[in-house]
Amino acid sequence: MRFVTRFAPSPTGYLHLGHALSVLTAFDAARAAGGRFLLRVEDIDQGRSRPEFEAAIYEDLAWLGIAWESPVRRQSEHMAAYAGALESLIDRQLVYRCFRTRREIAEAIASAPHGVSEDMFGGEALPAEEEAARIAAGESFAWRLSLRKARSFLGPAYFSLVFEDDAGPIRAEPGRHGDVVLARKDFPTSYHLASVWDDALQGVTHVIRGEDLRDAAHLHVLLQKLLNLPQPIYRHHRLILGEDGKRLAKRDRSATLRALRESGATPGDVRAMLGMNAPQG
Ligand code: GLU
């Protein structure tokens, strides 16, 4: 079987040990399978993405000994593609405009006894007249995936969605997220839509990433089904924790690859810190 995997960082901070585990796991897996390794820059959030962080990604990965194919796909250059994917969901009424503010949603979630549920988002478009009036008034809105519509669109297939993960097949529960935001007024994509679209476009067969994103896979396989895209195999690795026992974040400076490098660490030391052997061959 052909094997294509990728590392898809967002240039919103410096790469840290958690990223190193992701990229080395994916890169080693591609090498071991005689497959391909791709790098994708997920820079749709132009408010938080910065050129210096993108430059640092290339520098840090090269230092680690990673080799990737050119050209690198930069998501900010492909907004029209994501808008097209969104359009196809709009045409089939699988997404709807939700005018609830972030605060209203946060309050609804906070006061719900069982956390997120489908009905806290509305589930479908407002009556046409009200919607037209709110659009005309310039109100902002989010495009939410309607789980209700997805269920009636897919029928029984909705309930038999399964994805392949480390320990075997997992039955997908896309409902655990409620009706997620896939785009916003004047902004045609979210991470979920762009990532699923690009994995398919780039022929990614194996998505390898941290286990904090296992939850997202439950939604991603639904999006793949609705957009008629192939489903990759998923692999989720453990997370690297900081000294405080919490998952590393971009603010943990001492665990950034650049800080480690400046303190004299070698790529071999980074592998050893992650409990990884040197690659074979
Ligand atoms: N851009 C995402 C991140 O940095 C990557 C998610 C993925 O690998 O799908 O967390």
Tab-separated table of C-alpha atoms and ligand atoms in Angstrom:
chain	number	residue	atom	x	y	z
A	1	MET	CA	0.000	0.000	0.000
A	2	ARG	CA	1.223	3.469	-0.787
A	3	PHE	CA	2.011	5.506	2.329
A	4	VAL	CA	1.759	9.278	2.496
A	5	THR	CA	1.877	11.185	5.741
A	6	ARG	CA	2.324	14.793	6.790
A	7	PHE	CA	3.210	17.212	9.561
A	8	ALA	CA	0.895	20.217	9.623
A	9	PRO	CA	2.036	22.881	12.103
A	10	SER	CA	0.498	26.314	12.515
A	11	PRO	CA	3.089	29.121	12.483
A	12	THR	CA	1.765	30.729	15.651
A	13	GLY	CA	4.762	30.006	17.870
A	14	TYR	CA	8.034	28.073	17.984
A	15	LEU	CA	7.978	24.295	17.655
A	16	HIS	CA	8.467	22.419	20.929
A	17	LEU	CA	9.152	18.843	22.014
A	18	GLY	CA	5.536	17.823	21.387
A	19	HIS	CA	5.879	18.899	17.750
A	20	ALA	CA	9.194	17.059	17.556
A	21	LEU	CA	7.459	13.840	18.616
A	22	SER	CA	4.775	14.354	15.940
A	23	VAL	CA	7.133	15.148	13.140
A	24	LEU	CA	9.701	12.466	13.976
A	25	THR	CA	6.979	9.816	14.371
A	26	ALA	CA	5.504	10.726	11.005
A	27	PHE	CA	8.850	11.086	9.251
A	28	ASP	CA	10.216	7.789	10.583
A	29	ALA	CA	6.976	6.013	9.642
A	30	ALA	CA	7.214	7.322	6.069
A	31	ARG	CA	10.833	6.218	5.816
A	32	ALA	CA	10.101	2.772	7.244
A	33	ALA	CA	7.231	2.304	4.777
A	34	GLY	CA	9.200	3.646	1.807
A	35	GLY	CA	6.496	6.316	1.587
A	36	ARG	CA	6.246	10.067	1.270
A	37	PHE	CA	6.459	12.754	3.922
A	38	LEU	CA	4.811	16.145	3.392
A	39	LEU	CA	4.967	19.389	5.312
A	40	ARG	CA	1.897	21.624	5.329
A	41	VAL	CA	1.741	25.070	6.891
A	42	GLU	CA	-1.663	25.640	8.495
A	43	ASP	CA	-1.685	29.415	8.471
A	44	ILE	CA	-5.363	30.197	7.946
A	45	ASP	CA	-5.406	32.191	11.166
A	46	GLN	CA	-3.700	35.247	9.734
A	47	GLY	CA	-4.140	37.141	12.984
A	48	ARG	CA	-1.886	34.718	14.858
A	49	SER	CA	0.392	33.347	12.112
A	50	ARG	CA	3.715	35.120	11.681
A	51	PRO	CA	6.408	34.865	8.987
A	52	GLU	CA	9.149	34.486	11.592
A	53	PHE	CA	7.443	31.422	13.065
A	54	GLU	CA	7.085	29.900	9.608
A	55	ALA	CA	10.777	30.520	8.901
A	56	ALA	CA	11.586	28.926	12.265
A	57	ILE	CA	9.571	25.813	11.336
A	58	TYR	CA	11.766	25.225	8.265
A	59	GLU	CA	14.919	25.894	10.228
A	60	ASP	CA	14.018	23.688	13.196
A	61	LEU	CA	12.866	20.790	11.021
A	62	ALA	CA	15.998	20.895	8.886
A	63	TRP	CA	18.072	20.875	12.078
A	64	LEU	CA	16.149	17.816	13.307
A	65	GLY	CA	17.094	15.998	10.099
A	66	ILE	CA	13.650	16.085	8.484
A	67	ALA	CA	13.418	16.249	4.687
A	68	TRP	CA	10.132	17.257	3.053
A	69	GLU	CA	8.798	17.637	-0.448
A	70	SER	CA	8.513	20.952	-2.255
A	71	PRO	CA	6.472	22.992	-2.703
A	72	VAL	CA	5.097	23.175	0.807
A	73	ARG	CA	1.346	23.710	0.818
A	74	ARG	CA	0.502	26.925	2.656
A	75	GLN	CA	-3.180	27.029	3.472
A	76	SER	CA	-3.453	30.818	3.250
A	77	GLU	CA	-2.797	30.479	-0.496
A	78	HIS	CA	-5.759	28.163	-1.050
A	79	MET	CA	-8.748	29.942	0.434
A	80	ALA	CA	-10.700	29.555	-2.823
A	81	ALA	CA	-10.460	25.757	-2.528
A	82	TYR	CA	-11.909	25.795	0.999
A	83	ALA	CA	-14.610	28.232	-0.111
A	84	GLY	CA	-15.544	25.705	-2.805
A	85	ALA	CA	-15.829	22.909	-0.244
A	86	LEU	CA	-17.978	25.142	1.954
A	87	GLU	CA	-20.133	26.035	-1.039
A	88	SER	CA	-20.877	22.390	-1.697
A	89	LEU	CA	-22.062	22.003	1.906
A	90	ILE	CA	-24.156	25.182	1.635
A	91	ASP	CA	-25.743	23.946	-1.607
A	92	ARG	CA	-26.889	20.774	0.140
A	93	GLN	CA	-27.988	22.699	3.237
A	94	LEU	CA	-25.612	20.707	5.396
A	95	VAL	CA	-24.433	23.921	7.048
A	96	TYR	CA	-26.490	26.809	8.343
A	97	ARG	CA	-25.862	30.368	9.483
A	98	CYS	CA	-25.756	30.577	13.263
A	99	PHE	CA	-26.043	34.098	14.650
A	100	ARG	CA	-25.470	33.167	18.275
A	101	THR	CA	-22.496	35.003	19.710
A	102	ARG	CA	-19.531	33.173	21.181
A	103	ARG	CA	-20.648	34.395	24.567
A	104	GLU	CA	-24.186	33.053	24.133
A	105	ILE	CA	-22.787	29.667	23.141
A	106	ALA	CA	-20.307	29.631	26.036
A	107	GLU	CA	-23.125	30.438	28.461
A	108	ALA	CA	-25.349	27.716	27.013
A	109	ILE	CA	-22.539	25.162	27.365
A	110	ALA	CA	-21.703	26.300	30.903
A	111	SER	CA	-25.275	25.944	32.068
A	112	ALA	CA	-25.936	22.594	30.326
A	113	PRO	CA	-25.910	19.626	32.701
A	114	HIS	CA	-24.354	17.255	30.163
A	115	GLY	CA	-22.033	19.609	28.272
A	116	VAL	CA	-22.282	20.253	24.551
A	117	SER	CA	-25.419	19.073	22.852
A	118	GLU	CA	-26.765	19.532	19.363
A	119	ASP	CA	-29.735	21.695	20.213
A	120	MET	CA	-27.693	24.508	21.755
A	121	PHE	CA	-26.749	25.781	18.294
A	122	GLY	CA	-30.104	25.886	16.548
A	123	GLY	CA	-29.668	22.891	14.228
A	124	GLU	CA	-30.854	24.619	11.084
A	125	ALA	CA	-31.212	27.939	9.313
A	126	LEU	CA	-33.518	30.590	10.748
A	127	PRO	CA	-36.752	31.309	8.875
A	128	ALA	CA	-35.782	32.948	5.566
A	129	GLU	CA	-37.159	36.385	6.405
A	130	GLU	CA	-35.459	36.639	9.757
A	131	GLU	CA	-32.199	35.417	8.258
A	132	ALA	CA	-32.372	37.936	5.416
A	133	ALA	CA	-33.059	40.749	7.886
A	134	ARG	CA	-30.122	39.825	10.095
A	135	ILE	CA	-27.790	39.543	7.101
A	136	ALA	CA	-29.011	42.916	5.836
A	137	ALA	CA	-28.348	44.385	9.288
A	138	GLY	CA	-24.716	43.277	8.928
A	139	GLU	CA	-24.805	40.822	11.839
A	140	SER	CA	-21.966	38.375	11.950
A	141	PHE	CA	-22.557	34.650	11.900
A	142	ALA	CA	-20.810	31.302	11.822
A	143	TRP	CA	-21.461	28.506	9.346
A	144	ARG	CA	-22.229	25.465	11.474
A	145	LEU	CA	-22.435	21.881	10.325
A	146	SER	CA	-25.959	20.601	10.923
A	147	LEU	CA	-25.715	17.139	12.458
A	148	ARG	CA	-29.431	16.746	11.979
A	149	LYS	CA	-29.122	17.390	8.236
A	150	ALA	CA	-26.005	15.222	8.008
A	151	ARG	CA	-27.946	12.330	9.522
A	152	SER	CA	-30.825	12.643	7.117
A	153	PHE	CA	-28.428	13.111	4.182
A	154	LEU	CA	-26.369	10.006	4.964
A	155	GLY	CA	-29.073	7.803	6.443
A	156	PRO	CA	-27.770	4.612	8.116
A	157	ALA	CA	-24.214	5.374	6.895
A	158	TYR	CA	-24.067	8.151	9.505
A	159	PHE	CA	-24.295	5.578	12.277
A	160	SER	CA	-21.764	3.176	10.828
A	161	LEU	CA	-18.888	5.625	10.445
A	162	VAL	CA	-15.719	3.967	11.681
A	163	PHE	CA	-12.067	5.004	11.555
A	164	GLU	CA	-8.894	3.028	11.899
A	165	ASP	CA	-6.831	4.121	14.911
A	166	ASP	CA	-3.809	2.728	16.771
A	167	ALA	CA	-5.729	0.116	18.710
A	168	GLY	CA	-8.049	-0.864	15.851
A	169	PRO	CA	-11.316	0.451	14.470
A	170	ILE	CA	-13.187	3.121	16.425
A	171	ARG	CA	-16.852	3.872	15.884
A	172	ALA	CA	-17.098	7.579	15.119
A	173	GLU	CA	-19.305	9.745	17.304
A	174	PRO	CA	-19.449	13.034	15.406
A	175	GLY	CA	-22.259	14.177	17.707
A	176	ARG	CA	-19.893	14.683	20.639
A	177	HIS	CA	-18.939	18.113	19.262
A	178	GLY	CA	-22.422	19.413	18.570
A	179	ASP	CA	-22.822	21.485	15.405
A	180	VAL	CA	-19.254	22.674	14.870
A	181	VAL	CA	-18.240	25.898	13.176
A	182	LEU	CA	-16.814	25.185	9.707
A	183	ALA	CA	-16.484	28.791	8.544
A	184	ARG	CA	-17.508	32.288	9.442
A	185	LYS	CA	-19.030	35.219	7.652
A	186	ASP	CA	-16.259	36.549	5.345
A	187	PHE	CA	-13.967	33.649	6.217
A	188	PRO	CA	-14.488	30.441	4.268
A	189	THR	CA	-12.898	27.854	6.502
A	190	SER	CA	-12.004	26.545	9.934
A	191	TYR	CA	-9.148	24.220	10.822
A	192	HIS	CA	-11.451	21.194	10.435
A	193	LEU	CA	-12.571	21.941	6.899
A	194	ALA	CA	-9.153	23.012	5.587
A	195	SER	CA	-7.338	20.097	7.192
A	196	VAL	CA	-9.748	17.455	5.908
A	197	TRP	CA	-9.750	19.021	2.461
A	198	ASP	CA	-5.976	19.183	2.230
A	199	ASP	CA	-5.366	15.678	3.550
A	200	ALA	CA	-7.529	14.379	0.706
A	201	LEU	CA	-6.080	16.696	-1.916
A	202	GLN	CA	-2.544	15.762	-0.936
A	203	GLY	CA	-3.324	12.050	-0.977
A	204	VAL	CA	-2.500	11.597	2.713
A	205	THR	CA	-3.055	7.939	3.639
A	206	HIS	CA	-1.922	8.177	7.279
A	207	VAL	CA	-2.693	11.081	9.602
A	208	ILE	CA	-0.209	10.941	12.481
A	209	ARG	CA	-0.650	13.491	15.280
A	210	GLY	CA	-1.063	13.949	19.024
A	211	GLU	CA	-3.855	12.233	20.930
A	212	ASP	CA	-5.378	15.627	21.762
A	213	LEU	CA	-6.678	15.508	18.187
A	214	ARG	CA	-8.305	12.061	18.415
A	215	ASP	CA	-11.561	13.811	19.215
A	216	ALA	CA	-11.298	15.766	15.982
A	217	ALA	CA	-11.052	12.525	13.992
A	218	HIS	CA	-14.646	11.716	15.041
A	219	LEU	CA	-15.748	14.831	13.187
A	220	HIS	CA	-13.249	14.588	10.337
A	221	VAL	CA	-14.541	11.218	9.152
A	222	LEU	CA	-18.039	12.690	8.942
A	223	LEU	CA	-16.740	15.603	6.865
A	224	GLN	CA	-14.910	13.179	4.585
A	225	LYS	CA	-18.140	11.273	4.025
A	226	LEU	CA	-20.166	14.412	3.331
A	227	LEU	CA	-17.555	15.800	0.932
A	228	ASN	CA	-16.990	12.431	-0.708
A	229	LEU	CA	-13.309	12.353	0.230
A	230	PRO	CA	-11.227	9.258	0.996
A	231	GLN	CA	-10.705	8.411	4.644
A	232	PRO	CA	-7.103	8.134	5.882
A	233	ILE	CA	-5.843	5.839	8.640
A	234	TYR	CA	-5.294	7.625	11.955
A	235	ARG	CA	-2.428	7.280	14.410
A	236	HIS	CA	-2.373	9.305	17.637
A	237	HIS	CA	0.737	9.514	19.767
A	238	ARG	CA	1.036	10.368	23.455
A	239	LEU	CA	1.419	13.988	24.489
A	240	ILE	CA	4.577	15.406	25.994
A	241	LEU	CA	3.955	16.999	29.357
A	242	GLY	CA	5.805	19.949	30.839
A	243	GLU	CA	7.230	20.086	34.349
A	244	ASP	CA	3.836	21.170	35.663
A	245	GLY	CA	2.306	17.925	34.331
A	246	LYS	CA	0.316	19.834	31.725
A	247	ARG	CA	0.550	19.371	27.991
A	248	LEU	CA	3.275	21.519	26.425
A	249	ALA	CA	2.072	24.737	24.890
A	250	LYS	CA	3.768	27.216	22.631
A	251	ARG	CA	4.442	29.451	25.621
A	252	ASP	CA	6.741	26.836	27.266
A	253	ARG	CA	9.941	28.450	26.026
A	254	SER	CA	12.408	26.029	27.579
A	255	ALA	CA	10.910	23.123	25.629
A	256	THR	CA	11.142	24.859	22.244
A	257	LEU	CA	13.484	23.217	19.776
A	258	ARG	CA	15.304	26.494	19.409
A	259	ALA	CA	15.956	26.813	23.146
A	260	LEU	CA	17.173	23.213	23.274
A	261	ARG	CA	19.461	23.815	20.317
A	262	GLU	CA	20.841	26.996	21.870
A	263	SER	CA	21.561	25.132	25.063
A	264	GLY	CA	23.748	22.710	23.094
A	265	ALA	CA	21.356	19.785	22.557
A	266	THR	CA	21.756	17.731	19.372
A	267	PRO	CA	18.955	16.165	17.305
A	268	GLY	CA	20.030	12.846	18.827
A	269	ASP	CA	19.471	14.301	22.297
A	270	VAL	CA	15.976	15.368	21.261
A	271	ARG	CA	15.222	11.823	20.108
A	272	ALA	CA	16.580	10.462	23.378
A	273	MET	CA	14.432	12.896	25.394
A	274	LEU	CA	11.420	11.582	23.501
A	275	GLY	CA	12.432	7.964	24.030
A	276	MET	CA	12.923	7.461	20.298
A	277	ASN	CA	15.660	5.400	18.708
A	278	ALA	CA	17.824	6.747	15.919
A	279	PRO	CA	16.218	5.922	12.554
A	280	GLN	CA	17.420	2.774	10.788
A	281	GLY	CA	19.250	3.009	7.474
B	1	GLU	N1	-2.323	22.744	12.626
B	1	GLU	C1	-2.685	21.765	13.617
B	1	GLU	C2	-1.884	22.019	14.875
B	1	GLU	O1	-0.860	22.662	14.805
B	1	GLU	C3	-2.378	20.377	13.107
B	1	GLU	C4	-3.473	19.454	13.239
B	1	GLU	C5	-3.323	18.176	12.429
B	1	GLU	O2	-2.235	17.565	12.394
B	1	GLU	O3	-4.317	17.789	11.836
B	1	GLU	O4	-2.297	21.599	15.934
